[in-house]
mmCIF file of C-alpha atoms (C1' of nucleotides) in Angstrom:
data_model
loop_
_atom_site.group_PDB
_atom_site.id
_atom_site.type_symbol
_atom_site.label_atom_id
_atom_site.label_comp_id
_atom_site.label_asym_id
_atom_site.label_seq_id
_atom_site.Cartn_x
_atom_site.Cartn_y
_atom_site.Cartn_z
ATOM 1 C CA MET A 1271 -22.699 14.444 -11.260
ATOM 2 C CA THR A 1272 -19.838 16.795 -10.403
ATOM 3 C CA LYS A 1273 -16.609 15.436 -8.915
ATOM 4 C CA LYS A 1274 -17.544 17.220 -5.587
ATOM 5 C CA ASP A 1275 -20.846 15.321 -5.515
ATOM 6 C CA ARG A 1276 -19.047 12.035 -6.237
ATOM 7 C CA TYR A 1277 -16.652 12.682 -3.282
ATOM 8 C CA GLN A 1278 -19.538 13.601 -0.988
ATOM 9 C CA PHE A 1279 -21.432 10.445 -1.844
ATOM 10 C CA VAL A 1280 -18.435 8.201 -1.366
ATOM 11 C CA ILE A 1281 -17.408 9.606 1.902
ATOM 12 C CA GLN A 1282 -20.915 9.415 3.302
ATOM 13 C CA TYR A 1283 -21.187 5.800 2.089
ATOM 14 C CA PHE A 1284 -18.101 4.774 3.943
ATOM 15 C CA LEU A 1285 -19.030 6.822 7.034
ATOM 16 C CA ASP A 1286 -22.340 4.877 7.041
ATOM 17 C CA HIS A 1287 -20.963 1.373 6.291
ATOM 18 C CA THR A 1288 -17.416 0.998 7.514
ATOM 19 C CA PRO A 1289 -16.547 3.923 9.821
ATOM 20 C CA GLU A 1290 -14.137 1.767 11.826
ATOM 21 C CA ALA A 1291 -11.851 0.844 8.888
ATOM 22 C CA GLU A 1292 -8.261 0.551 9.978
ATOM 23 C CA THR A 1293 -5.113 -1.281 8.865
ATOM 24 C CA GLU A 1294 -5.092 -5.118 9.035
ATOM 25 C CA LEU A 1295 -1.370 -5.271 9.696
ATOM 26 C CA VAL A 1296 -0.682 -6.528 13.228
ATOM 27 C CA TYR A 1297 1.694 -4.280 15.158
ATOM 28 C CA ASP A 1298 2.393 -3.029 18.701
ATOM 29 C CA ASN A 1299 4.550 0.049 18.060
ATOM 30 C CA PRO A 1300 5.878 2.338 15.257
ATOM 31 C CA PHE A 1301 8.907 0.093 14.671
ATOM 32 C CA GLN A 1302 6.723 -2.925 14.143
ATOM 33 C CA LEU A 1303 4.397 -1.038 11.829
ATOM 34 C CA LEU A 1304 7.289 0.276 9.850
ATOM 35 C CA VAL A 1305 8.763 -3.232 9.427
ATOM 36 C CA SER A 1306 5.335 -4.627 8.412
ATOM 37 C CA VAL A 1307 4.661 -1.889 5.825
ATOM 38 C CA ILE A 1308 8.089 -2.419 4.288
ATOM 39 C CA LEU A 1309 7.295 -6.058 4.013
ATOM 40 C CA SER A 1310 3.874 -5.552 2.540
ATOM 41 C CA ALA A 1311 5.107 -4.391 -0.818
ATOM 42 C CA GLN A 1312 3.511 -6.584 -3.515
ATOM 43 C CA CYS A 1313 2.346 -8.978 -0.728
ATOM 44 C CA THR A 1314 -0.915 -9.593 1.071
ATOM 45 C CA ASP A 1315 -1.269 -8.216 4.552
ATOM 46 C CA LYS A 1316 -2.329 -11.754 5.674
ATOM 47 C CA ARG A 1317 1.050 -13.147 4.661
ATOM 48 C CA VAL A 1318 2.954 -10.308 6.304
ATOM 49 C CA ASN A 1319 1.038 -11.068 9.481
ATOM 50 C CA MET A 1320 2.043 -14.733 9.226
ATOM 51 C CA THR A 1321 5.730 -13.846 9.251
ATOM 52 C CA THR A 1322 6.051 -10.884 11.584
ATOM 53 C CA PRO A 1323 5.518 -12.722 14.996
ATOM 54 C CA ALA A 1324 8.645 -14.768 14.496
ATOM 55 C CA LEU A 1325 10.537 -11.779 13.133
ATOM 56 C CA PHE A 1326 9.582 -9.487 16.114
ATOM 57 C CA ALA A 1327 10.388 -12.294 18.634
ATOM 58 C CA GLN A 1328 13.942 -12.336 17.402
ATOM 59 C CA TYR A 1329 14.189 -8.695 16.497
ATOM 60 C CA PRO A 1330 11.905 -6.656 18.808
ATOM 61 C CA ASP A 1331 13.462 -3.271 18.041
ATOM 62 C CA ALA A 1332 15.645 -1.214 15.688
ATOM 63 C CA ALA A 1333 18.817 -1.875 17.849
ATOM 64 C CA SER A 1334 18.502 -5.619 17.611
ATOM 65 C CA LEU A 1335 17.505 -5.542 13.926
ATOM 66 C CA SER A 1336 20.391 -3.275 13.110
ATOM 67 C CA LYS A 1337 22.837 -6.006 14.348
ATOM 68 C CA ALA A 1338 21.039 -8.842 12.457
ATOM 69 C CA GLY A 1339 23.105 -10.781 9.890
ATOM 70 C CA PHE A 1340 21.629 -10.951 6.455
ATOM 71 C CA ASP A 1341 21.761 -14.737 6.422
ATOM 72 C CA ASP A 1342 19.933 -14.863 9.794
ATOM 73 C CA LEU A 1343 17.193 -12.508 8.676
ATOM 74 C CA LEU A 1344 16.659 -14.021 5.175
ATOM 75 C CA PRO A 1345 14.836 -17.179 6.305
ATOM 76 C CA LEU A 1346 12.422 -15.157 8.403
ATOM 77 C CA VAL A 1347 11.224 -13.145 5.331
ATOM 78 C CA LYS A 1348 11.762 -15.849 2.718
ATOM 79 C CA SER A 1349 8.036 -16.419 2.109
ATOM 80 C CA ILE A 1350 7.502 -12.727 1.298
ATOM 81 C CA SER A 1351 7.956 -11.137 -2.190
ATOM 82 C CA TYR A 1352 11.393 -9.816 -2.743
ATOM 83 C CA PRO A 1353 12.943 -11.489 0.318
ATOM 84 C CA ASN A 1354 16.579 -10.412 -0.696
ATOM 85 C CA ASN A 1355 15.687 -6.822 -1.083
ATOM 86 C CA LYS A 1356 13.514 -6.654 1.941
ATOM 87 C CA ALA A 1357 16.045 -8.295 4.314
ATOM 88 C CA LYS A 1358 18.701 -5.901 3.049
ATOM 89 C CA HIS A 1359 16.330 -2.887 3.461
ATOM 90 C CA LEU A 1360 15.242 -3.850 6.945
ATOM 91 C CA ILE A 1361 18.812 -4.057 8.211
ATOM 92 C CA GLY A 1362 19.714 -0.829 6.531
ATOM 93 C CA MET A 1363 16.609 0.871 7.847
ATOM 94 C CA ALA A 1364 17.431 -0.270 11.415
ATOM 95 C CA ASN A 1365 20.975 1.006 11.101
ATOM 96 C CA MET A 1366 19.918 4.407 10.024
ATOM 97 C CA VAL A 1367 17.246 4.681 12.714
ATOM 98 C CA ILE A 1368 19.955 4.099 15.211
ATOM 99 C CA SER A 1369 22.634 6.182 13.651
ATOM 100 C CA GLU A 1370 20.607 9.141 12.339
ATOM 101 C CA PHE A 1371 17.413 9.140 14.400
ATOM 102 C CA GLY A 1372 18.556 8.059 17.884
ATOM 103 C CA GLY A 1373 16.752 4.765 17.752
ATOM 104 C CA ILE A 1374 13.314 6.464 17.337
ATOM 105 C CA ILE A 1375 11.284 6.051 14.217
ATOM 106 C CA PRO A 1376 11.071 9.486 12.610
ATOM 107 C CA MET A 1377 7.573 10.815 12.096
ATOM 108 C CA THR A 1378 7.883 13.129 9.010
ATOM 109 C CA VAL A 1379 7.629 11.983 5.437
ATOM 110 C CA ASP A 1380 10.856 13.746 4.518
ATOM 111 C CA GLU A 1381 12.792 11.876 7.226
ATOM 112 C CA LEU A 1382 11.088 8.531 6.610
ATOM 113 C CA VAL A 1383 11.864 8.406 2.944
ATOM 114 C CA LYS A 1384 15.616 8.625 3.628
ATOM 115 C CA LEU A 1385 15.310 5.149 5.270
ATOM 116 C CA PRO A 1386 16.255 2.217 3.042
ATOM 117 C CA GLY A 1387 13.177 0.474 1.766
ATOM 118 C CA VAL A 1388 10.909 3.366 2.651
ATOM 119 C CA GLY A 1389 9.320 5.263 -0.245
ATOM 120 C CA ARG A 1390 6.636 7.848 -0.293
ATOM 121 C CA LYS A 1391 3.708 5.346 0.117
ATOM 122 C CA THR A 1392 5.275 3.717 3.149
ATOM 123 C CA ALA A 1393 6.069 7.121 4.720
ATOM 124 C CA ASN A 1394 2.557 8.269 4.188
ATOM 125 C CA VAL A 1395 1.160 5.096 5.904
ATOM 126 C CA ILE A 1396 3.387 5.573 8.918
ATOM 127 C CA THR A 1397 2.675 9.255 9.525
ATOM 128 C CA SER A 1398 -0.998 8.750 8.859
ATOM 129 C CA VAL A 1399 -1.522 5.616 11.042
ATOM 130 C CA ILE A 1400 0.744 6.525 13.837
ATOM 131 C CA ASP A 1401 0.470 10.286 13.964
ATOM 132 C CA ASN A 1402 -2.822 10.964 12.168
ATOM 133 C CA GLN A 1403 -1.176 13.187 9.733
ATOM 134 C CA PRO A 1404 -3.390 13.956 6.634
ATOM 135 C CA ASN A 1405 -1.137 12.092 4.269
ATOM 136 C CA MET A 1406 -2.679 9.829 1.606
ATOM 137 C CA ALA A 1407 -0.849 6.649 0.880
ATOM 138 C CA VAL A 1408 -1.596 5.489 -2.668
ATOM 139 C CA ASP A 1409 -0.996 1.779 -3.142
ATOM 140 C CA THR A 1410 -2.293 -0.495 -5.839
ATOM 141 C CA HIS A 1411 -5.777 -0.590 -4.288
ATOM 142 C CA VAL A 1412 -6.150 3.195 -3.810
ATOM 143 C CA PHE A 1413 -4.813 3.724 -7.284
ATOM 144 C CA ARG A 1414 -7.255 1.340 -8.950
ATOM 145 C CA VAL A 1415 -10.354 2.236 -6.944
ATOM 146 C CA SER A 1416 -9.789 5.943 -7.215
ATOM 147 C CA HIS A 1417 -9.578 5.546 -11.061
ATOM 148 C CA ARG A 1418 -12.499 3.213 -11.339
ATOM 149 C CA ILE A 1419 -14.946 5.305 -9.305
ATOM 150 C CA GLY A 1420 -13.815 8.541 -11.025
ATOM 151 C CA LEU A 1421 -12.346 10.243 -7.993
ATOM 152 C CA VAL A 1422 -9.343 11.240 -9.963
ATOM 153 C CA SER A 1423 -8.568 12.242 -13.551
ATOM 154 C CA SER A 1424 -7.596 9.573 -15.984
ATOM 155 C CA ARG A 1425 -4.523 11.680 -16.653
ATOM 156 C CA ALA A 1426 -3.227 10.920 -13.112
ATOM 157 C CA LYS A 1427 -0.834 8.259 -14.239
ATOM 158 C CA THR A 1428 1.377 7.982 -11.146
ATOM 159 C CA PRO A 1429 0.510 7.289 -7.519
ATOM 160 C CA TYR A 1430 1.785 10.725 -6.553
ATOM 161 C CA ALA A 1431 -0.560 12.404 -9.039
ATOM 162 C CA VAL A 1432 -3.481 10.389 -7.603
ATOM 163 C CA GLU A 1433 -2.381 11.402 -4.089
ATOM 164 C CA LYS A 1434 -2.393 15.011 -4.915
ATOM 165 C CA GLU A 1435 -5.898 14.833 -6.419
ATOM 166 C CA LEU A 1436 -7.309 12.867 -3.485
ATOM 167 C CA VAL A 1437 -5.972 15.236 -0.742
ATOM 168 C CA LYS A 1438 -7.305 18.168 -2.751
ATOM 169 C CA TYR A 1439 -10.903 16.935 -2.609
ATOM 170 C CA ILE A 1440 -11.035 14.923 0.681
ATOM 171 C CA PRO A 1441 -11.475 17.004 3.875
ATOM 172 C CA GLU A 1442 -8.307 16.990 5.829
ATOM 173 C CA HIS A 1443 -9.791 15.225 8.856
ATOM 174 C CA TYR A 1444 -11.071 12.310 6.656
ATOM 175 C CA VAL A 1445 -7.793 11.623 4.827
ATOM 176 C CA HIS A 1446 -6.573 9.097 7.398
ATOM 177 C CA LYS A 1447 -9.875 7.153 7.243
ATOM 178 C CA ALA A 1448 -10.267 7.508 3.457
ATOM 179 C CA HIS A 1449 -6.972 5.771 2.969
ATOM 180 C CA HIS A 1450 -8.290 2.699 4.716
ATOM 181 C CA TRP A 1451 -11.720 2.946 3.217
ATOM 182 C CA LEU A 1452 -10.232 2.826 -0.304
ATOM 183 C CA ILE A 1453 -7.790 0.055 0.623
ATOM 184 C CA LEU A 1454 -10.383 -2.201 2.122
ATOM 185 C CA HIS A 1455 -12.924 -1.470 -0.553
ATOM 186 C CA GLY A 1456 -10.335 -2.514 -3.172
ATOM 187 C CA ARG A 1457 -9.357 -5.612 -1.280
ATOM 188 C CA TYR A 1458 -12.815 -7.017 -0.777
ATOM 189 C CA ILE A 1459 -15.305 -5.352 -3.261
ATOM 190 C CA CYS A 1460 -13.558 -3.412 -5.977
ATOM 191 C CA VAL A 1461 -11.047 -6.156 -6.517
ATOM 192 C CA ALA A 1462 -8.661 -6.055 -9.529
ATOM 193 C CA ARG A 1463 -10.206 -9.071 -11.418
ATOM 194 C CA GLN A 1464 -14.018 -9.091 -11.759
ATOM 195 C CA PRO A 1465 -14.948 -6.392 -9.270
ATOM 196 C CA LYS A 1466 -18.189 -7.197 -7.241
ATOM 197 C CA CYS A 1467 -20.094 -4.299 -8.551
ATOM 198 C CA PHE A 1468 -23.467 -5.599 -7.389
ATOM 199 C CA GLU A 1469 -22.260 -5.818 -3.799
ATOM 200 C CA CYS A 1470 -20.979 -2.221 -4.072
ATOM 201 C CA GLY A 1471 -23.091 0.660 -2.697
ATOM 202 C CA ILE A 1472 -20.936 3.171 -4.606
ATOM 203 C CA ARG A 1473 -22.188 2.067 -8.022
ATOM 204 C CA PRO A 1474 -24.691 4.991 -8.388
ATOM 205 C CA VAL A 1475 -21.798 7.357 -8.702
ATOM 206 C CA CYS A 1476 -19.141 5.000 -10.177
ATOM 207 C CA LYS A 1477 -17.798 5.772 -13.652
ATOM 208 C CA PHE A 1478 -16.638 2.161 -14.178
ATOM 209 C CA PHE A 1479 -20.039 0.782 -13.332
ATOM 210 C CA LYS A 1480 -21.878 3.275 -15.587
ATOM 211 C CA LYS A 1481 -19.506 2.559 -18.561
ATOM 212 C CA ASN A 1482 -18.803 -1.224 -18.252
ATOM 213 C CA VAL A 1483 -21.652 -2.718 -16.238
ATOM 214 C CA LYS A 1484 -25.417 -2.703 -17.063
ATOM 215 C CA GLU A 1485 -28.103 -3.139 -14.389
ATOM 216 C "C1'" DA B 1041 -1.602 -15.787 -16.288
ATOM 217 C "C1'" DT B 1042 -2.409 -12.200 -12.884
ATOM 218 C "C1'" DC B 1043 -2.343 -9.965 -8.570
ATOM 219 C "C1'" DC B 1044 -0.812 -8.621 -3.641
ATOM 220 C "C1'" DC B 1045 -1.057 -1.802 1.167
ATOM 221 C "C1'" DG B 1046 6.464 -0.642 -3.689
ATOM 222 C "C1'" DA B 1047 11.157 0.696 -3.847
ATOM 223 C "C1'" DG B 1048 15.456 1.432 -6.063
ATOM 224 C "C1'" DG B 1049 18.123 2.129 -9.839
ATOM 225 C "C1'" DG B 1050 18.937 3.209 -14.833
ATOM 226 C "C1'" DC C 416 9.813 7.051 -18.337
ATOM 227 C "C1'" DC C 417 11.551 2.115 -17.876
ATOM 228 C "C1'" DC C 418 13.246 -2.235 -15.619
ATOM 229 C "C1'" DT C 419 14.272 -5.652 -11.753
ATOM 230 C "C1'" DC C 420 13.393 -7.751 -7.545
ATOM 231 C "C1'" DT C 421 10.477 -12.466 -6.773
ATOM 232 C "C1'" DG C 422 6.926 -15.982 -3.242
ATOM 233 C "C1'" DG C 423 2.335 -17.361 -2.632
ATOM 234 C "C1'" DA C 424 -2.644 -17.244 -3.780
ATOM 235 C "C1'" DT C 425 -6.233 -17.538 -7.204
#
DNA sequence: ATCCCGAGGG
DNA sequence: CCCTCTGGAT
């Protein structure tokens, strides 16, 4: 079982089973997706989707959000992890979008990471989902699943190291899909605690299964 | 007690 | 590299 064989099996498995995988965040435009992804840090997508309708009703675009007062915005994100940081980041992000990018959400990783509250993972999500750029966002799920299956070296200790290995082996036109495949697999099958290995079709090539689970 | 589509700062 | 931020679900 070479690494190439493992990738081929995994890609074919997802193509056969969940070819339609996409983000579960609810959004209508790049601004809304950016806000949602910023809010999603250490928080479930379901909870983000519960809070964003009221948020977008009051602040539908970067212009309105840039003028938001911290004390007005805070209650709208209070049920999310790190509400103080995120409220501050959202207002700062909106201000920079207006002042530096003419009110348009930039669509390169280098520009996006300049925005407050936007790191490499968020920038990769935006450019991949909105613009189909072959950028692999490595979140907690992608990190865990990639290591468990054996898609990346155990020496890949950081999300960036995992990202570089994944994009090296995944064909460019599958990178966008592969992000969502690994996310959703991690969310529903290869969960952090007690992964559901016997519901998982990837177990024939999975290092974790071979090492820790006996049939 | 641990985890959820992380980022910023030291 | 480390730490802090910090609500809700399981």
